[in-house]
Coordinates of C-alpha atoms and ligand atoms in Angstrom, one line a residue:
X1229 CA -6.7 80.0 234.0
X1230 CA -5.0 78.7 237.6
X1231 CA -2.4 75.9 236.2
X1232 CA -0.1 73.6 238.1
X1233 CA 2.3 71.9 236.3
X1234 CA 4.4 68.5 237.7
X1235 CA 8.0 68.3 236.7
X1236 CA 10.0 71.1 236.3
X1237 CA 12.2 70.0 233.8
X1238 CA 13.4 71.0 230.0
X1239 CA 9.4 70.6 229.3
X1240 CA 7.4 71.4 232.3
X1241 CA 9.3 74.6 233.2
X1242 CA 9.5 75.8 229.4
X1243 CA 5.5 75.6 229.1
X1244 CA 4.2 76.5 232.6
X1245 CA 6.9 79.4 231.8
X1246 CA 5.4 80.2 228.0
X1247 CA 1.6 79.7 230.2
X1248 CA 2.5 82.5 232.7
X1249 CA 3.4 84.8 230.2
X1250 CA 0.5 84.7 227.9
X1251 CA -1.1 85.4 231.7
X1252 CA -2.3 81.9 233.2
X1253 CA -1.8 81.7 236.9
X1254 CA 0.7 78.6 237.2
X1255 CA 2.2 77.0 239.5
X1256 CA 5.9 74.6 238.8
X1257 CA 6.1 71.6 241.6
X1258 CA 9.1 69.0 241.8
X1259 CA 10.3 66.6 243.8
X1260 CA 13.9 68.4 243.7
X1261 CA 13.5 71.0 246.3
X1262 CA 17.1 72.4 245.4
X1263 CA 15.8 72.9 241.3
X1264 CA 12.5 74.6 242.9
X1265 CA 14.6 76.8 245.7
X1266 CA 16.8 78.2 242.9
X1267 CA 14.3 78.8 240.9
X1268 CA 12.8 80.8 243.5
X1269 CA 15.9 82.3 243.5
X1270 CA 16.0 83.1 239.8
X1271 CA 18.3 79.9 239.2
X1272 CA 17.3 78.4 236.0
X1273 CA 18.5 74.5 236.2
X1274 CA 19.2 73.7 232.1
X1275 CA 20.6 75.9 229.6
X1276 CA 17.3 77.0 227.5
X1277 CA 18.4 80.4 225.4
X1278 CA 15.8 82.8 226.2
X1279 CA 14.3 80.8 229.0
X1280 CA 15.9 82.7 232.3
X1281 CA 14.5 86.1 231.8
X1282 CA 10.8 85.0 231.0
X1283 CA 11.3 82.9 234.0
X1284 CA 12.4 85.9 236.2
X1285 CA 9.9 88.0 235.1
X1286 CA 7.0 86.5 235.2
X1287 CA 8.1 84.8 238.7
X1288 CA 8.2 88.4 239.9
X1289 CA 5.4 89.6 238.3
X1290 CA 3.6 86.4 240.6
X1291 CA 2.1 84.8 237.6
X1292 CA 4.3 81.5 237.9
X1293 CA 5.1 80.2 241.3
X1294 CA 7.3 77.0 242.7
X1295 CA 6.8 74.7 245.4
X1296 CA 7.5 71.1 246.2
X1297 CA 4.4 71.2 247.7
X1298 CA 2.0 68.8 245.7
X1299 CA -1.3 69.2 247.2
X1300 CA -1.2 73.1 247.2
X1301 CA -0.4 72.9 243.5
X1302 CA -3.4 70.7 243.0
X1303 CA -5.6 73.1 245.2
X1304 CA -4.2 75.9 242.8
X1305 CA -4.7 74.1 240.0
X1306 CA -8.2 73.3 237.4
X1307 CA -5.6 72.4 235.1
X1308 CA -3.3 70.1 236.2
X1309 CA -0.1 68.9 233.6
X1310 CA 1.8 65.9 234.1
X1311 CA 5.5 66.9 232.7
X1312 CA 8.0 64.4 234.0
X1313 CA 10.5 61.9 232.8
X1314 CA 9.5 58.7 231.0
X1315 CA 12.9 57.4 230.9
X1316 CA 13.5 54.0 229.2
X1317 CA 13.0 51.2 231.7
X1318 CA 15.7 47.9 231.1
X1319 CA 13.7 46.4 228.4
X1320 CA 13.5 49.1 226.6
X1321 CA 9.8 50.1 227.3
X1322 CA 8.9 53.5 228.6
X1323 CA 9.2 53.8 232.5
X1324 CA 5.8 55.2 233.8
X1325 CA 6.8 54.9 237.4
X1326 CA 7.1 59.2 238.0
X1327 CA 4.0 59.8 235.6
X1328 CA 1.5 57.0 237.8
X1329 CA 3.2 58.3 240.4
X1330 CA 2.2 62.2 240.1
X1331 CA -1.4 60.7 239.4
X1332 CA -1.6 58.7 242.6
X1333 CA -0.6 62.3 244.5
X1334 CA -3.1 64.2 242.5
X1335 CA -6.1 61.1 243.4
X1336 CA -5.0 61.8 246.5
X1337 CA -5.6 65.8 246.5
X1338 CA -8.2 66.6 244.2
X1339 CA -11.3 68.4 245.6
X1340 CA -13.0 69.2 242.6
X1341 CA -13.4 69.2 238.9
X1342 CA -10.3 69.3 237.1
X1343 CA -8.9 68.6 234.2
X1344 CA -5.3 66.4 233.9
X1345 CA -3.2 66.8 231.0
X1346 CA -0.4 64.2 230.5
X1347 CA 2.4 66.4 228.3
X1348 CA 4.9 63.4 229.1
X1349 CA 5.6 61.5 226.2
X1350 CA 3.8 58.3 227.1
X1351 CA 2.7 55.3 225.1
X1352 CA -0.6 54.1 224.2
X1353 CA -3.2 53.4 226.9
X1354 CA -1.2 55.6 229.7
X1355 CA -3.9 57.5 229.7
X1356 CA -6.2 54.8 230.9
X1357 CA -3.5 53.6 233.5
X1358 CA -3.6 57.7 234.6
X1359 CA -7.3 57.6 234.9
X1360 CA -7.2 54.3 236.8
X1361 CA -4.7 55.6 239.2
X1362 CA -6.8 59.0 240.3
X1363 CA -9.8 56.5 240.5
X1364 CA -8.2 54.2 242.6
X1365 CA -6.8 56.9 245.3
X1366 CA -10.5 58.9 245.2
X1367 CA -12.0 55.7 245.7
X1368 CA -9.6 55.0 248.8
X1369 CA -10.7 58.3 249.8
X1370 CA -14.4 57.4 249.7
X1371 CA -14.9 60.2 247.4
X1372 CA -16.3 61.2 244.2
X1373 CA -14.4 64.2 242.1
X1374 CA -15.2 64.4 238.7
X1375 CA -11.6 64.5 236.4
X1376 CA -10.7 63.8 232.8
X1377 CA -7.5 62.6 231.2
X1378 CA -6.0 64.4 228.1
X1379 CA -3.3 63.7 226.4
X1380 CA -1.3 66.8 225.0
X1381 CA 2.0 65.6 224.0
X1382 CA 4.9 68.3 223.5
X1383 CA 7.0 68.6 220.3
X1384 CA 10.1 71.5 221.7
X1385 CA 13.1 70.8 220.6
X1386 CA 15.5 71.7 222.7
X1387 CA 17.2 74.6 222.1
X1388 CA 14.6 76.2 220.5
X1389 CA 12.3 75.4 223.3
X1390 CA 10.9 78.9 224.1
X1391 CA 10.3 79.5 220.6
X1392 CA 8.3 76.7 219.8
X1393 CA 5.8 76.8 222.6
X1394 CA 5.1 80.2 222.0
X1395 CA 5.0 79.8 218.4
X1396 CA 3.8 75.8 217.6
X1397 CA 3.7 74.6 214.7
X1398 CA 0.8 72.4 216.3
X1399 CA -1.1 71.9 219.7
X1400 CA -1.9 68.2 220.1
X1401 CA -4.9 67.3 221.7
X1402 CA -6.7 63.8 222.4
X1403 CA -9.9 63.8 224.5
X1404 CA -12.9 62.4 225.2
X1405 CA -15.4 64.8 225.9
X1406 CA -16.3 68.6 223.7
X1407 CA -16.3 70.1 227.3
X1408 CA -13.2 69.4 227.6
X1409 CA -11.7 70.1 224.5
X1410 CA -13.2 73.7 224.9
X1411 CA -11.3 73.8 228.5
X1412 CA -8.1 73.3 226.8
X1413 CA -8.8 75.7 223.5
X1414 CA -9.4 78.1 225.9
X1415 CA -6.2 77.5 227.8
X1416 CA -4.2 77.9 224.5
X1417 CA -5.8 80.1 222.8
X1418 CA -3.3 83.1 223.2
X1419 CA -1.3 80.7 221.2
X1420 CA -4.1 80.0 218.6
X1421 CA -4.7 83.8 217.5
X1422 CA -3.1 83.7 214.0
X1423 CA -4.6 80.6 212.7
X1424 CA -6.1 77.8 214.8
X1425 CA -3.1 75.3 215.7
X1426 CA -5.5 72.6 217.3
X1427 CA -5.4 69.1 216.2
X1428 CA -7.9 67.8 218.2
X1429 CA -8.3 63.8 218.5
X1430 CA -9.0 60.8 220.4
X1431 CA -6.5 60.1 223.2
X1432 CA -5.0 57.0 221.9
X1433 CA -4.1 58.6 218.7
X1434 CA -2.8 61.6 220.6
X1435 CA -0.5 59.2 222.2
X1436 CA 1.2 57.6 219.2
X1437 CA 1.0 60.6 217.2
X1438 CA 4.0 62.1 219.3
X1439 CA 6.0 58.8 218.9
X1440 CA 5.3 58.8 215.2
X1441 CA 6.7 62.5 215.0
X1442 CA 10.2 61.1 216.9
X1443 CA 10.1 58.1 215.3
X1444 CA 9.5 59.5 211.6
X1445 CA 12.3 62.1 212.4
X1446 CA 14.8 59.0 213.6
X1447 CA 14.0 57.6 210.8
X1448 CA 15.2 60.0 208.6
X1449 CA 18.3 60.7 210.1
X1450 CA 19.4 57.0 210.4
X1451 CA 18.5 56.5 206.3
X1452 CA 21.1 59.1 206.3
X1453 CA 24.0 57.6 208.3
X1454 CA 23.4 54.4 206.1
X1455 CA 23.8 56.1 203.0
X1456 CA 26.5 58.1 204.1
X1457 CA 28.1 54.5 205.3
X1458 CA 27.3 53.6 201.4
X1459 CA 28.7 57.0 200.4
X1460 CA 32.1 56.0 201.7
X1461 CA 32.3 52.8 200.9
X1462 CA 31.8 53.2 196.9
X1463 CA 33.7 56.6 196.7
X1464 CA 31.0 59.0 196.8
X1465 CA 30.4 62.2 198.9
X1466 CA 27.1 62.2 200.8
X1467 CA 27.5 66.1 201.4
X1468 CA 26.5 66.1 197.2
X1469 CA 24.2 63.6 198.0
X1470 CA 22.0 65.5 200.6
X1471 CA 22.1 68.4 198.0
X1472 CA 20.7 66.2 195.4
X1473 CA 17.7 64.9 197.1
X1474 CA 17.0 67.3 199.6
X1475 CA 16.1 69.4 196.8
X1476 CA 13.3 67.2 196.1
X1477 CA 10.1 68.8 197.9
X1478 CA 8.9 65.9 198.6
X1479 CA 11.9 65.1 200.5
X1480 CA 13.2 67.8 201.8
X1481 CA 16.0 69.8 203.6
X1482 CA 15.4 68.5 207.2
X1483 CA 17.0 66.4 209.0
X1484 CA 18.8 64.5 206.4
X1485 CA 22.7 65.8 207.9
X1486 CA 24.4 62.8 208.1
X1487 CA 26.5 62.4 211.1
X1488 CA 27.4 61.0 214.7
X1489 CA 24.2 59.7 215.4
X1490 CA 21.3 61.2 217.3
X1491 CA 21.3 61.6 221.2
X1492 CA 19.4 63.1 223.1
X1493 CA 16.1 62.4 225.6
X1494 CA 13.7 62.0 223.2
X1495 CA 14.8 60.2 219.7
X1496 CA 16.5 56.8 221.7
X1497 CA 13.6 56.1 224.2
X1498 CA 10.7 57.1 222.3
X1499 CA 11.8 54.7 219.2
X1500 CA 12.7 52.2 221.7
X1501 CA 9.3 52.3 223.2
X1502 CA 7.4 52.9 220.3
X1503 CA 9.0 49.1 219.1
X1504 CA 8.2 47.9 222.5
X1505 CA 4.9 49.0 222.7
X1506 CA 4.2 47.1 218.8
X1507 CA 5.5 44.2 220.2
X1508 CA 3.0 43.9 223.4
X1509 CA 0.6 43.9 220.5
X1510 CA 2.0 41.6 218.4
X1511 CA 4.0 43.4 215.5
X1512 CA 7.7 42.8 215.0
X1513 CA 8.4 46.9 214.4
X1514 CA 11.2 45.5 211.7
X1515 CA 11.9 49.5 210.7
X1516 CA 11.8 50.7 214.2
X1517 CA 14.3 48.3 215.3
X1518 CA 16.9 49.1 212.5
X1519 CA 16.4 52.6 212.7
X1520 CA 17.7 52.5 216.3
X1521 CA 20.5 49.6 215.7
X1522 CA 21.7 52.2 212.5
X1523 CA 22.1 54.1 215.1
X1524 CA 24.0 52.5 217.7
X1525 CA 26.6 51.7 215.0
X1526 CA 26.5 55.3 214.0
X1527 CA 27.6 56.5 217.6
X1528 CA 30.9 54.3 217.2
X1529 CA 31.2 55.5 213.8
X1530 CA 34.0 58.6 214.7
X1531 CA 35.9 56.1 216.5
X1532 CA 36.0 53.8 213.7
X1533 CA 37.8 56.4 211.7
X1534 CA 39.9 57.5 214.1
X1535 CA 40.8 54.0 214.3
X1536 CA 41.6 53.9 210.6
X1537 CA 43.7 57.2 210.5
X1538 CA 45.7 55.6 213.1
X1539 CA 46.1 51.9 212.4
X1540 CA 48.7 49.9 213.8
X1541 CA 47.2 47.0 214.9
X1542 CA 45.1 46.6 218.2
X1543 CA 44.8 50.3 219.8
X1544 CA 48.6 51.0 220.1
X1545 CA 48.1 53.6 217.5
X1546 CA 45.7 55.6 219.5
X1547 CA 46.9 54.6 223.3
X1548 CA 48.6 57.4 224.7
X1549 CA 47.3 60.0 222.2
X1550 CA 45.3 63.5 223.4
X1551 CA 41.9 64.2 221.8
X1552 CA 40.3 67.7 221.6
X1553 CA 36.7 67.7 221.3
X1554 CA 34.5 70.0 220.5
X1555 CA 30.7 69.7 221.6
X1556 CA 29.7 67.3 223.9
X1557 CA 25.6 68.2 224.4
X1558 CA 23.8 65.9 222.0
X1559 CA 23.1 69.1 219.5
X1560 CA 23.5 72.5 219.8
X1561 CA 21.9 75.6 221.9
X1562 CA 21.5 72.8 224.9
X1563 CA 23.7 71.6 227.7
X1564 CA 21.5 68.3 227.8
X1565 CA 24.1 65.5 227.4
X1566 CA 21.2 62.6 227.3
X1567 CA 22.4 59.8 225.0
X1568 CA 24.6 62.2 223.6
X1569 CA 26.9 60.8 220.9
X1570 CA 30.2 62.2 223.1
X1571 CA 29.5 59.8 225.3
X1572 CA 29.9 56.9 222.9
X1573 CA 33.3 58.3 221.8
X1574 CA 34.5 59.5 225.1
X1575 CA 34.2 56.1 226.5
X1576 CA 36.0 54.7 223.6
X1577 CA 38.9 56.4 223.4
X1578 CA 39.3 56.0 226.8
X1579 CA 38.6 52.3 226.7
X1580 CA 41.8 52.4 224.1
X1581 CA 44.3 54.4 226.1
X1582 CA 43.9 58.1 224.6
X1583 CA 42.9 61.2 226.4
X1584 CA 40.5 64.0 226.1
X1585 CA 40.4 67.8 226.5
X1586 CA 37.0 68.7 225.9
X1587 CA 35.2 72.3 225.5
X1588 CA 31.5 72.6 225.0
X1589 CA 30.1 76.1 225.5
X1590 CA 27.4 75.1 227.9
X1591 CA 27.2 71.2 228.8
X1592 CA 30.8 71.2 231.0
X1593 CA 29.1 71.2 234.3
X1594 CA 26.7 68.4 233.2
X1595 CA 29.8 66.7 232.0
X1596 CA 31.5 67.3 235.2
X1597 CA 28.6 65.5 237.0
X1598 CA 28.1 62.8 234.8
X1599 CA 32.0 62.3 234.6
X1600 CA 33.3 63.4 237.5
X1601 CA 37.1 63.8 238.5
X1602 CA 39.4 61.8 236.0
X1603 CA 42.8 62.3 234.6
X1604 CA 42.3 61.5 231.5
X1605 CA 39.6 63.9 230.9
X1606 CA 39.8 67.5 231.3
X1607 CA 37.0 70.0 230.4
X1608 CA 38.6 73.5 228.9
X1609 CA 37.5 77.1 228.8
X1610 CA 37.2 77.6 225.1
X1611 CA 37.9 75.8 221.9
X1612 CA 41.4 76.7 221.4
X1613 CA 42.5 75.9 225.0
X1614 CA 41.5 72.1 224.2
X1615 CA 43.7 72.7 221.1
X1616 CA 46.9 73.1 223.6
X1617 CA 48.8 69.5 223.7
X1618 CA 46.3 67.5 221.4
X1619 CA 47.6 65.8 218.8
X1620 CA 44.3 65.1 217.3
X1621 CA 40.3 67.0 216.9
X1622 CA 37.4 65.3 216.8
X1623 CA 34.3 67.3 216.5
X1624 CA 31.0 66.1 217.9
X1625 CA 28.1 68.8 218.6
X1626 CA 27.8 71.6 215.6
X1627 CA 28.0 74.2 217.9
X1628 CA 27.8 77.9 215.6
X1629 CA 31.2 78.8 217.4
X1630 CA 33.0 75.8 215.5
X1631 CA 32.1 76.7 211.7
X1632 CA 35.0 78.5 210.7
X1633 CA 37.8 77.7 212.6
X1634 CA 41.6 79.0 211.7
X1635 CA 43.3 75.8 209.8
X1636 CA 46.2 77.2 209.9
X1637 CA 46.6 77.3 213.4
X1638 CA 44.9 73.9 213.8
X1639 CA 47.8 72.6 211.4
X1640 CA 50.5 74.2 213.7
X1641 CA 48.9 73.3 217.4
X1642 CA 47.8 69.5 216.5
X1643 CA 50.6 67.3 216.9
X1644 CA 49.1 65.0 214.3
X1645 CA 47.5 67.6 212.1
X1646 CA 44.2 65.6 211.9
X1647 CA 40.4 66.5 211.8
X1648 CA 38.0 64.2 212.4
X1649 CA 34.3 65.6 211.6
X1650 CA 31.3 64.5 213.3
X1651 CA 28.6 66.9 211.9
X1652 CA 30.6 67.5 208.1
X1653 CA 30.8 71.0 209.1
X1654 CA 34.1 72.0 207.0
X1655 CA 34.8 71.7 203.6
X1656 CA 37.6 68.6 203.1
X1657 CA 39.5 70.5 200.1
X1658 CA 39.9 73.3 202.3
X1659 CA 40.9 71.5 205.3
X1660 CA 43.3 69.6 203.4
X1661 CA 44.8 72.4 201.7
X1662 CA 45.8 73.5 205.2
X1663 CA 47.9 70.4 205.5
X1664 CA 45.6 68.8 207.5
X1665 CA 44.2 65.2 207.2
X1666 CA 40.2 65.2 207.4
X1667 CA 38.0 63.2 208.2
X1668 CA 33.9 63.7 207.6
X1669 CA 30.7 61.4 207.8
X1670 CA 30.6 59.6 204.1
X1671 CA 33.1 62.0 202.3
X1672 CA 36.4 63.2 202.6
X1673 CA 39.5 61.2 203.9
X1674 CA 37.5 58.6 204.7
X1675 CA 36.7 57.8 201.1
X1676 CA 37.8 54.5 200.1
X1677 CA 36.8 53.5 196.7
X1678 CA 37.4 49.9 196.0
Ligands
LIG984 P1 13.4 66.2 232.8 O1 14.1 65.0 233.3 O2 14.2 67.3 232.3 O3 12.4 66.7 233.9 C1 11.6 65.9 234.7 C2 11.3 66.6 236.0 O4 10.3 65.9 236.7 C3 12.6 66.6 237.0 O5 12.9 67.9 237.4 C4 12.1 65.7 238.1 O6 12.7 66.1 239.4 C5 10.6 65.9 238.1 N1 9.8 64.9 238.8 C6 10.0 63.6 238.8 N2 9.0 63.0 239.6 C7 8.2 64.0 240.1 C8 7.1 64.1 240.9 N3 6.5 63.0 241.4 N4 6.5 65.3 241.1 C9 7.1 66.4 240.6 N5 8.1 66.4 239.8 C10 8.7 65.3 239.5 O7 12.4 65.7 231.7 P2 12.0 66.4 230.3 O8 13.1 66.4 229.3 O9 11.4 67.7 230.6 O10 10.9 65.4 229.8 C11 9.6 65.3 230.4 C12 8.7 64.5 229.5 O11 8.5 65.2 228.3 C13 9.3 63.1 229.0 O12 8.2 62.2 228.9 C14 9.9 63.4 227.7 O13 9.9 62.3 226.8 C15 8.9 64.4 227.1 N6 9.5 65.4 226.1 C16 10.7 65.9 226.3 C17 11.2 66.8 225.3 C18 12.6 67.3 225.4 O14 13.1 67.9 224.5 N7 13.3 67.2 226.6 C19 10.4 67.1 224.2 C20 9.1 66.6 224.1 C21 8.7 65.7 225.1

């Protein structure tokens, strides 16, 4: 099928990408004609593992095209996705200004029948706005096309990103109409051949079935950070504690790590939005709302202990003092820094006089433009080079590379022999026995029974 996809971003590209190589003829536009002119040029703009050489081939095989050019995409397109940003506007809602504004173009473009797919994650009724918004520009043009609106959120995660659209675990879709629910099954099936993935739906329910994924996931992860908070607090260790329930089926292994708090583009605004959204309808979203606040306070956590390790009142103990860290993407396998819990303690160690010497293995360019020039930051080539002059580690993205690293050495190059750990990735007693002091997330050092 002849696709064009809107937004070229950690979303659009991965799927028009994962569409051209099961063989649809698709077509990438964006607004950012340097993103589409490297692209071209076989410059992939975000670090997706696995994403550059399915890009490359199937651009030069001619299956999946870029332009900035709207209306040829449209005129390419009887499938047309809408896969850009929805970032969180000041009150916390989701921002629909790029996703009503991609509808507007295509109202303005579209000669015949076609079907528009909004893969943004978008909250309930965007569909209808979408729908209003190609009506409104067809009826400026005195014409009459026939469309359709279907909502088809996208559950990547980054890092795994290529993976899981070639492989979902489930293919979304709400519509309106058998005809075109057919269209789309017939778009995916080379997805669909093992066992049929569809969920097929109404297009409300499509919509807040993707915020109920984020949110239920949120969820799980801030339970964790408050009874790691617990943990620490009564002299318990929350790494014996996730072994003890997530044991329980019914529970489960995943996502129960306690730690920094979750970043990211996805997990912040969509529970924001979600509790936004409940409120324009009259529900106070009481659960919602904690599960981002636990949050918030969980991003300051690692600061909090560093605090503690070095108290002497005020911030003198920590003014002056050099911080390596290690990870700054908001998880691992990406070099997306949105919301990312680095930025949270980057700004307050700064904020109390100390410096950093960062190293993450793929984000240093985004922290460089987020960032910029600063003396009391400097991004390093590798882990051990952000060792050199720091008297302290702090460890925020669980990157593979930082699983096992040499405690002895860490003992003879930090002035201050400490380890604080974001993502409890190293075993205290064997930290410790290193001569180091350690810090984890609900265990450790930071025990304090009283
Ligand atoms: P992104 O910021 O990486 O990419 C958005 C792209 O859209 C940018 O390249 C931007 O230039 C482009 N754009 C903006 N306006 C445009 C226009 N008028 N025409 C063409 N292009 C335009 O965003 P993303 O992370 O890919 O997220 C896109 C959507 O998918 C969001 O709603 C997000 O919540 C959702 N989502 C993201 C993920 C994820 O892991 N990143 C996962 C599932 C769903």
């Amino acid at each position: 099928m002849r696709v064009a996809i809107f937004g070229t971003g950690y979303v659009g590209l991965v799927t028009g990408t994962c569409l051209a190589e099961v063989g649809h003829d698709v077509v990438c536009v964006d607004i950012d004609a340097a993103k589409v002119e490297g692209l071209k040029q076989g410059v992939i703009p975000i670090y997706e593992p696995g994403l550059e050489p399915m890009v490359k081939h199937n651009h030069a095989s001619g299956r999946l095209d870029f332009t900035t050019d709207a209306a040829q995409a449209i005129a390419h397109g009887e499938v047309v996705f809408i896969a850009v940003g929805t970032p969180p506007d000041e009150d916390g809602s989701a921002d629909l200004q790029y996703v009503l504004t991609v509808a507007r173009t295509i109202g303005r473009h579209i000669t015949r029948p076609t079907v528009v797919v909004d893969k943004s994650t978008v909250p309930v009724g965007t569909a209808d706005k979408v729908h209003a918004a190609i009506a409104a520009e067809l009826q400026a043009r005195g014409m009459e096309v026939p469309f359709d609106v279907v909502s088809n959120p996208e559950f990547l995660k980054e890092g795994d990103a290529v993976n899981d659209c070639m492989r979902p675990d489930r293919i979304v879709i709400g519509a309106d109409s058998a005809p075109v629910v057919e269209r789309m099954k017939r778009l995916y099936a080379p997805f669909n051949r093992n066992h049929d993935r569809m969920v097929v739906m109404d297009v409300r329910s499509a919509e807040l079935t993707k915020y109920a994924a984020n949110a239920m996931l949120a969820t799980k992860i801030s339970f964790m950070n408050e009874i790691a908070n617990i943990a620490e607090r009564v002299g318990a260790d929350i790494e014996h504690v996730r072994h003890g329930i997530g044991s329980d089926p019914r529970i489960g292994w995943h996502f129960i790590y306690p730690g920094a708090g979750y970043g990211g583009s996805c997990f912040p605004k969509d529970v924001q939005a979600l509790a936004h959204t409940a409120q324009q309808h009259g529900y106070d979203a009481r659960l919602l709302n904690a599960v981002e606040e636990v949050n918030e306070s969980q991003k300051g956590h690692l600061f909090e202990l560093i605090q503690r390790h070095y108290d002497r009142g005020e911030d003198e103990g920590v003014r002056g003092k050099t911080f390596a860290v290690w990870g700054l993407s908001f998880k691992p396998n990406t070099d997306d820094m949105r919301a990312a819990s680095s930025r949270t303690l980057l700004a307050q160690l700064w904020e109390a006089g100390a410096r950093v010497r960062a190293y993450d293995p793929e984000a240093s360019h985004e922290a460089k433009r987020i960032f910029g020039e600063r003396d009391d930051l400097l991004l390093c080539d590798s882990a051990s080079a952000a060792l050199e002059g720091a008297d302290a580690l702090v460890v925020v993205t669980e990157w593979k590379q930082f699983r096992s690293p040499d405690f002895a050495r860490l003992k003879t190059t930090l002035a201050d022999a400490v380890v604080f750990d974001g993502r409890n990735l190293y075993e205290p007693v064997e930290v410790e026995a290193a001569g180091l002091a350690y810090y984890g997330i609900g265990r450790g050092r930071s025990l304090r029974a009283e």
